[in-house]
Coordinates of C-alpha atoms and ligand atoms in Angstrom, one line a residue:
X96 CA 0.0 0.0 0.0
X97 CA 2.8 2.4 1.0
X98 CA 4.8 1.5 -2.0
X99 CA 1.9 2.0 -4.3
X100 CA 1.1 5.3 -2.7
X101 CA 4.8 6.3 -3.0
X102 CA 4.8 5.4 -6.7
X103 CA 1.6 7.3 -7.2
X104 CA 3.1 10.4 -5.5
X105 CA 6.3 10.0 -7.5
X106 CA 4.2 9.9 -10.7
X107 CA 2.2 13.0 -9.6
X108 CA 5.4 14.9 -9.0
X109 CA 7.0 13.8 -12.2
X110 CA 4.0 14.9 -14.2
X111 CA 3.6 18.1 -12.2
X112 CA 7.2 19.0 -13.2
X113 CA 6.4 18.5 -16.8
X114 CA 3.2 20.6 -16.3
X115 CA 1.0 17.7 -17.4
X116 CA -1.9 15.9 -15.7
X117 CA -1.2 12.3 -14.9
X118 CA -3.2 9.5 -16.7
X119 CA -5.2 6.6 -15.4
X120 CA -6.1 3.4 -17.4
X121 CA -9.6 2.9 -18.6
X122 CA -11.2 -0.6 -18.5
X123 CA -10.5 -1.0 -22.2
X124 CA -6.7 -0.4 -21.7
X125 CA -6.5 3.1 -23.1
X126 CA -5.1 5.9 -20.9
X127 CA -7.0 9.0 -20.0
X128 CA -5.5 12.3 -18.6
X129 CA -7.2 12.9 -15.2
X130 CA -8.1 16.6 -15.9
X131 CA -9.8 18.0 -19.0
X132 CA -10.6 21.4 -20.4
X133 CA -14.4 21.9 -20.5
X134 CA -15.8 23.7 -23.5
X135 CA -19.5 23.4 -22.7
X136 CA -21.6 26.5 -23.5
X137 CA -23.7 26.3 -20.4
X138 CA -21.8 28.9 -18.3
X139 CA -20.8 31.3 -21.1
X140 CA -21.2 35.0 -20.6
X141 CA -23.1 37.1 -23.1
X142 CA -19.9 38.6 -24.4
X143 CA -18.1 35.2 -25.0
X144 CA -17.6 34.2 -28.6
X145 CA -17.1 30.8 -30.2
X146 CA -13.6 32.0 -31.3
X147 CA -12.7 32.2 -27.6
X148 CA -13.2 28.4 -27.5
X149 CA -10.5 28.0 -30.2
X150 CA -8.2 30.3 -28.2
X151 CA -8.9 28.6 -24.9
X152 CA -8.2 25.1 -26.4
X153 CA -4.9 26.4 -27.8
X154 CA -3.9 28.1 -24.5
X155 CA -4.8 25.0 -22.6
X156 CA -2.6 22.7 -24.8
X157 CA 0.2 25.2 -24.4
X158 CA -0.3 25.0 -20.6
X159 CA -0.1 21.2 -20.6
X160 CA -3.7 20.1 -20.9
X161 CA -3.9 16.9 -23.0
X162 CA -7.6 16.3 -22.7
X163 CA -10.4 18.4 -24.2
X164 CA -14.1 17.8 -23.6
X165 CA -16.7 18.9 -26.2
X166 CA -20.1 17.7 -27.5
X167 CA -22.1 18.0 -30.7
X168 CA -24.7 20.1 -28.8
X169 CA -22.1 22.7 -27.7
X170 CA -21.9 23.9 -31.3
X171 CA -18.1 24.4 -30.8
X172 CA -16.5 21.3 -32.2
X173 CA -15.2 23.3 -35.1
X174 CA -13.5 25.8 -32.8
X175 CA -12.1 22.9 -30.6
X176 CA -10.7 21.4 -33.8
X177 CA -9.1 24.7 -34.9
X178 CA -7.4 25.1 -31.5
X179 CA -6.1 21.5 -31.7
X180 CA -4.9 22.0 -35.3
X181 CA -3.0 25.2 -34.3
X182 CA -1.3 23.4 -31.4
X183 CA -0.3 20.5 -33.7
X184 CA 0.9 22.8 -36.5
X185 CA 3.0 24.8 -34.1
X186 CA 4.7 21.5 -32.9
X187 CA 3.4 21.7 -29.3
X188 CA 1.8 18.3 -29.4
X189 CA 1.1 15.4 -31.7
X190 CA -2.4 14.0 -32.2
X191 CA -1.6 10.9 -30.3
X192 CA -0.6 12.9 -27.2
X193 CA -4.1 14.4 -27.1
X194 CA -7.3 12.9 -25.7
X195 CA -10.4 14.3 -27.2
X196 CA -13.9 13.5 -25.9
X197 CA -17.1 14.4 -27.7
X198 CA -20.8 13.3 -27.2
X199 CA -23.8 12.0 -29.1
X200 CA -26.9 14.2 -28.8
X201 CA -30.3 13.0 -27.7
X202 CA -31.9 13.1 -31.2
X203 CA -29.4 10.6 -32.7
X204 CA -30.1 7.6 -30.4
X205 CA -31.4 5.2 -33.1
X206 CA -28.8 2.6 -33.7
X207 CA -28.2 3.6 -37.4
X208 CA -27.8 7.2 -36.5
X209 CA -24.9 6.9 -34.2
X210 CA -22.0 6.3 -36.6
X211 CA -23.2 9.1 -39.0
X212 CA -23.5 11.5 -36.0
X213 CA -19.9 10.7 -35.0
X214 CA -18.7 11.1 -38.5
X215 CA -20.3 14.6 -38.5
X216 CA -18.5 15.4 -35.2
X217 CA -15.2 14.2 -36.6
X218 CA -15.7 16.3 -39.8
X219 CA -16.3 19.4 -37.6
X220 CA -13.3 18.6 -35.4
X221 CA -11.1 17.9 -38.3
X222 CA -10.0 14.6 -36.8
X223 CA -10.2 11.0 -38.0
X224 CA -11.0 9.5 -34.5
X225 CA -11.9 10.7 -31.1
X226 CA -10.5 9.1 -28.0
X227 CA -13.8 8.9 -26.2
X228 CA -17.4 9.1 -27.5
X229 CA -20.2 9.4 -24.9
X230 CA -24.0 9.1 -25.0
X231 CA -24.7 12.6 -23.7
X232 CA -27.9 11.8 -21.9
X233 CA -30.0 8.6 -21.3
X234 CA -33.1 10.3 -22.6
X235 CA -33.9 10.4 -26.3
X236 CA -35.6 13.3 -28.2
X237 CA -37.1 13.6 -31.7
X238 CA -35.5 16.3 -33.9
X239 CA -38.1 18.8 -32.7
X240 CA -37.1 18.2 -29.1
X241 CA -40.3 16.2 -28.2
X242 CA -39.7 13.0 -26.2
X243 CA -38.7 9.9 -28.0
X244 CA -38.5 6.4 -26.5
X245 CA -35.4 4.8 -27.9
X246 CA -33.9 2.2 -25.5
X247 CA -30.3 3.2 -24.9
X248 CA -29.3 -0.5 -25.2
X249 CA -30.0 0.1 -28.9
X250 CA -27.9 3.3 -28.9
X251 CA -25.1 1.4 -27.1
X252 CA -25.0 -1.1 -30.0
X253 CA -24.4 1.9 -32.4
X254 CA -21.7 3.1 -30.0
X255 CA -19.9 -0.3 -30.3
X256 CA -20.1 -0.1 -34.1
X257 CA -18.5 3.3 -33.9
X258 CA -15.7 1.9 -31.8
X259 CA -15.3 -1.2 -34.0
X260 CA -14.9 1.1 -37.0
X261 CA -12.0 2.9 -35.2
X262 CA -13.9 6.2 -35.1
X263 CA -13.8 6.2 -31.3
X264 CA -11.1 4.5 -29.3
X265 CA -13.3 4.3 -26.1
X266 CA -17.0 4.6 -25.6
X267 CA -19.0 5.6 -22.6
X268 CA -22.0 7.4 -21.2
X269 CA -23.0 10.6 -19.5
X270 CA -25.7 11.4 -16.9
X271 CA -26.6 7.7 -16.5
X272 CA -27.9 6.8 -13.0
X273 CA -27.1 3.7 -11.0
X274 CA -30.1 1.7 -12.4
X275 CA -29.2 2.6 -15.9
X276 CA -25.5 1.8 -15.6
X277 CA -26.4 -1.6 -14.1
X278 CA -28.9 -2.5 -16.8
X279 CA -26.5 -1.4 -19.6
X280 CA -23.6 -3.5 -18.2
X281 CA -25.8 -6.5 -17.4
X282 CA -27.7 -6.5 -20.7
X283 CA -24.9 -5.7 -23.1
X284 CA -21.9 -7.2 -21.3
X285 CA -19.9 -4.2 -22.5
X286 CA -18.9 -1.8 -19.7
X287 CA -18.7 1.8 -20.6
X288 CA -15.2 3.1 -20.1
X289 CA -16.5 6.3 -18.6
X290 CA -19.7 7.8 -17.0
X291 CA -19.5 11.6 -17.0
X292 CA -21.8 13.3 -14.5
X293 CA -22.0 16.3 -12.1
X294 CA -19.8 16.1 -9.0
X295 CA -18.8 19.0 -6.8
X296 CA -19.0 20.0 -3.2
X297 CA -22.8 20.5 -3.2
X298 CA -23.4 17.4 -5.3
X299 CA -20.9 14.8 -4.0
X300 CA -22.6 11.8 -5.6
X301 CA -21.0 9.1 -3.3
X302 CA -23.5 6.3 -4.3
X303 CA -23.1 6.8 -8.1
X304 CA -19.3 7.3 -7.8
X305 CA -18.9 4.1 -5.8
X306 CA -21.1 2.2 -8.1
X307 CA -19.1 3.2 -11.2
X308 CA -15.7 2.7 -9.5
X309 CA -16.7 -0.8 -8.3
X310 CA -17.5 -1.6 -11.9
X311 CA -14.2 -0.2 -13.1
X312 CA -15.9 2.7 -14.9
X313 CA -14.0 6.0 -14.7
X314 CA -15.9 9.0 -13.6
X315 CA -15.5 12.4 -15.3
X316 CA -16.8 15.2 -13.0
X317 CA -18.6 18.0 -14.8
X318 CA -19.5 21.4 -13.3
X319 CA -16.6 20.6 -11.0
X320 CA -16.8 24.0 -9.2
X321 CA -20.4 23.6 -8.3
X322 CA -21.7 26.9 -6.8
X323 CA -18.2 28.0 -5.7
X324 CA -18.2 30.0 -9.0
X325 CA -21.1 32.2 -9.8
X326 CA -23.9 30.7 -11.9
X327 CA -26.5 32.8 -13.6
X328 CA -30.0 32.6 -12.5
X329 CA -29.5 30.4 -9.5
X330 CA -29.8 30.8 -5.8
X331 CA -26.3 29.6 -4.8
X332 CA -26.2 27.1 -1.9
X333 CA -23.0 27.1 0.2
X334 CA -20.1 26.7 0.0
X335 CA -19.2 29.9 -1.8
X336 CA -15.8 31.1 -2.8
X337 CA -15.5 32.9 0.6
X338 CA -16.4 29.8 2.7
X339 CA -14.1 29.8 5.8
X340 CA -13.3 26.1 5.6
X341 CA -12.3 26.3 1.9
X342 CA -10.4 29.5 2.4
X343 CA -8.4 28.0 5.3
X344 CA -7.5 25.0 3.1
X345 CA -6.5 27.4 0.3
X346 CA -4.3 29.4 2.6
X347 CA -2.7 26.2 4.1
X348 CA -1.6 25.0 0.6
X349 CA -1.0 28.3 -1.0
X350 CA -3.7 27.6 -3.6
X351 CA -7.1 29.2 -4.6
X352 CA -10.4 27.9 -3.4
X353 CA -11.1 26.7 -7.0
X354 CA -7.9 24.7 -7.0
X355 CA -8.8 23.1 -3.7
X356 CA -12.1 22.0 -5.2
X357 CA -10.4 20.5 -8.2
X358 CA -7.9 18.7 -6.0
X359 CA -10.8 17.4 -3.8
X360 CA -12.2 15.7 -6.9
X361 CA -8.8 14.3 -8.0
X362 CA -8.3 12.8 -4.5
X363 CA -11.6 11.0 -5.0
X364 CA -10.2 9.4 -8.2
X365 CA -12.4 11.5 -10.4
X366 CA -11.5 13.4 -13.7
X367 CA -12.6 17.0 -13.3
X368 CA -13.5 19.1 -16.4
X369 CA -13.0 22.7 -15.5
X370 CA -14.3 25.1 -18.1
X371 CA -12.5 28.4 -18.6
X372 CA -11.8 30.7 -21.6
X373 CA -9.5 32.9 -19.5
X374 CA -5.8 32.4 -19.9
X375 CA -4.8 32.8 -16.3
X376 CA -7.6 30.6 -15.0
X377 CA -6.9 27.9 -17.6
X378 CA -3.3 27.8 -16.2
X379 CA -4.5 27.9 -12.6
X380 CA -6.9 25.0 -13.1
X381 CA -4.2 22.5 -14.2
X382 CA -1.8 23.7 -11.5
X383 CA -3.1 21.2 -9.0
X384 CA -0.6 18.4 -9.1
X385 CA 2.0 19.7 -6.6
X386 CA 0.0 19.2 -3.4
X387 CA -2.4 16.7 -1.8
X388 CA -5.4 16.9 0.5
X389 CA -5.6 14.5 3.4
X390 CA -8.4 12.0 3.7
X391 CA -9.9 14.1 6.5
X392 CA -9.9 17.2 4.4
X393 CA -11.6 15.3 1.6
X394 CA -14.3 14.1 4.1
X395 CA -14.7 17.7 5.4
X396 CA -15.4 19.0 1.9
X397 CA -17.8 16.0 1.2
X398 CA -19.9 17.2 4.2
X399 CA -21.0 20.2 2.2
X400 CA -23.2 17.9 0.1
X401 CA -26.7 19.2 -0.4
X402 CA -27.7 17.0 -3.4
X403 CA -28.3 20.3 -5.3
X404 CA -27.5 20.2 -9.0
X405 CA -26.1 22.9 -11.2
X406 CA -27.4 21.0 -14.2
X407 CA -31.1 20.3 -13.5
X408 CA -32.9 19.8 -16.8
X409 CA -36.4 19.5 -15.3
X410 CA -38.0 20.3 -18.7
X411 CA -37.3 16.6 -19.4
X412 CA -38.7 15.2 -16.2
X413 CA -41.6 13.5 -18.0
X414 CA -39.4 12.0 -20.7
X415 CA -38.7 8.3 -20.6
X416 CA -35.4 7.4 -19.0
X417 CA -35.1 10.8 -17.1
X418 CA -32.1 10.0 -14.9
X419 CA -32.6 12.5 -12.0
X420 CA -35.0 13.0 -9.2
X421 CA -38.2 14.5 -10.5
X422 CA -39.1 17.0 -7.7
Ligands
NAP187 N1 -22.1 15.8 -19.8 C1 -22.9 16.8 -19.5 O1 -24.1 16.7 -19.5 C2 -22.2 18.1 -19.1 C3 -23.0 19.1 -18.4 C4 -22.3 20.2 -18.0 C5 -21.0 20.4 -18.2 N2 -20.3 19.5 -18.9 C6 -18.8 19.6 -19.2 O2 -18.2 20.0 -18.0 C7 -17.5 21.3 -18.2 C8 -17.5 22.1 -17.0 O3 -18.7 22.4 -16.4 P1 -19.4 23.8 -16.3 O4 -19.0 24.6 -17.5 O5 -20.8 23.6 -16.1 O6 -18.8 24.4 -15.0 P2 -17.4 24.7 -14.3 O7 -16.2 24.2 -15.1 O8 -17.6 24.1 -12.9 O9 -17.4 26.3 -14.1 C9 -17.1 27.1 -15.2 C10 -17.2 28.6 -14.7 O10 -16.2 28.8 -13.7 C11 -15.4 29.9 -14.1 N3 -14.0 29.5 -13.7 C12 -13.2 28.6 -14.3 N4 -12.0 28.5 -13.6 C13 -12.1 29.4 -12.6 C14 -11.2 29.7 -11.5 N5 -10.0 29.1 -11.4 N6 -11.6 30.7 -10.7 C15 -12.8 31.3 -10.8 N7 -13.7 31.0 -11.7 C16 -13.3 30.0 -12.6 C17 -15.6 30.0 -15.6 O11 -15.4 31.4 -16.0 P3 -14.2 31.8 -17.1 O12 -14.4 31.0 -18.3 O13 -14.4 33.2 -17.2 O14 -12.9 31.5 -16.3 C18 -17.0 29.6 -15.8 O15 -17.9 30.7 -15.5 C19 -18.3 21.9 -19.4 O16 -17.6 23.0 -20.0 C20 -18.6 20.7 -20.3 O17 -17.4 20.5 -21.0 C21 -20.9 18.3 -19.3
NAG188 C1 -32.8 6.1 -13.0 O1 -33.6 6.5 -14.0 C2 -34.7 5.6 -14.3 C3 -35.4 6.1 -15.5 O2 -36.0 7.4 -15.3 C4 -35.6 5.6 -13.1 O3 -36.7 4.7 -13.3 C5 -34.8 5.1 -11.9 O4 -35.6 5.1 -10.7 C6 -33.6 6.0 -11.7 N1 -32.7 5.3 -10.7 C7 -32.1 6.0 -9.7 C8 -31.2 5.2 -8.8 O5 -32.2 7.2 -9.6

């Protein structure tokens, strides 16, 4: 145990010195960097442009990010691709040093729609494969946004076809709950490599995290900052950025409260996806591999849990396969 921990710490230090995030191995053998740049459009300010996504992706790669998270629905795959191309053209990285994640939208859940949808994403990204392709939500919608009722076991077959064609190295899911993960694994016999869902100090998700980790499914933590950063239109539950417990930890380690929150997720074995289009904050968010929180400190942060979601798509609550609590 001590040797393993020592080796782990050694690896963390070695990667930190190179400015990179370490990797963990997925259940299909591929390696995934344990921190990704988020490019989701959910938190953007009015003034933010799509071109800022291109810029952010380029800056992130310059800073040592090797994992970028996007999705067809974000409408920014083209800009993500341009940022990647710029970094490759300037000799900062090669394609095989990068890990690119994108996602299938809800209106492409029919088995025969999956491969064409991924081909469209690849065309926009300017890539010939993605490292990880995720079913974005377990619900399905018709093109007009009305509810559809496609069983995601069928979608999962399409995902396996995409993988078998080499268009995606790894395949996984997002926003699947415990029941849905169990059924997918038991019925198909093919474990998703990843489940991506919300985890942060007000939504700590212990049951779902444990369930996935017990099955060897890696967890990507979206909206990692929770309500520590300001969110438009929501009554922010604690902890905020001025929370005394978080501020004390930040002072102890010489880090910001946001870095403490990212490190909290990393200590739990999760892969946080902080979104920023600001050069300084992009750099700050990957500068979390030169310190560690103790088990007690992790437990202290977990006690902030309120089961309150940043992403709470209640408009879908009457759709088949809605994964969250309905009230
Ligand atoms: N699978 C899904 O259904 C799903 C759902 C939601 C999100 N996601 C993914 O997860 C990513 C992250 O989630 P999110 O965008 O909801 O939230 P987030 O990363 O928790 O928060 C982003 C917000 O925090 C600010 N910020 C970033 N770093 C900061 C720092 N160091 N100090 C202070 N403020 C900071 C950003 O502003 P600036 O840009 O101005 O720095 C932005 O307003 C998304 O971009 C997307 O890729 C996936
Ligand atoms: C997961 O979602 C399904 C479909 O809506 C629902 O029937 C089930 O109760 C949910 N399970 C959990 C653990 O929330």
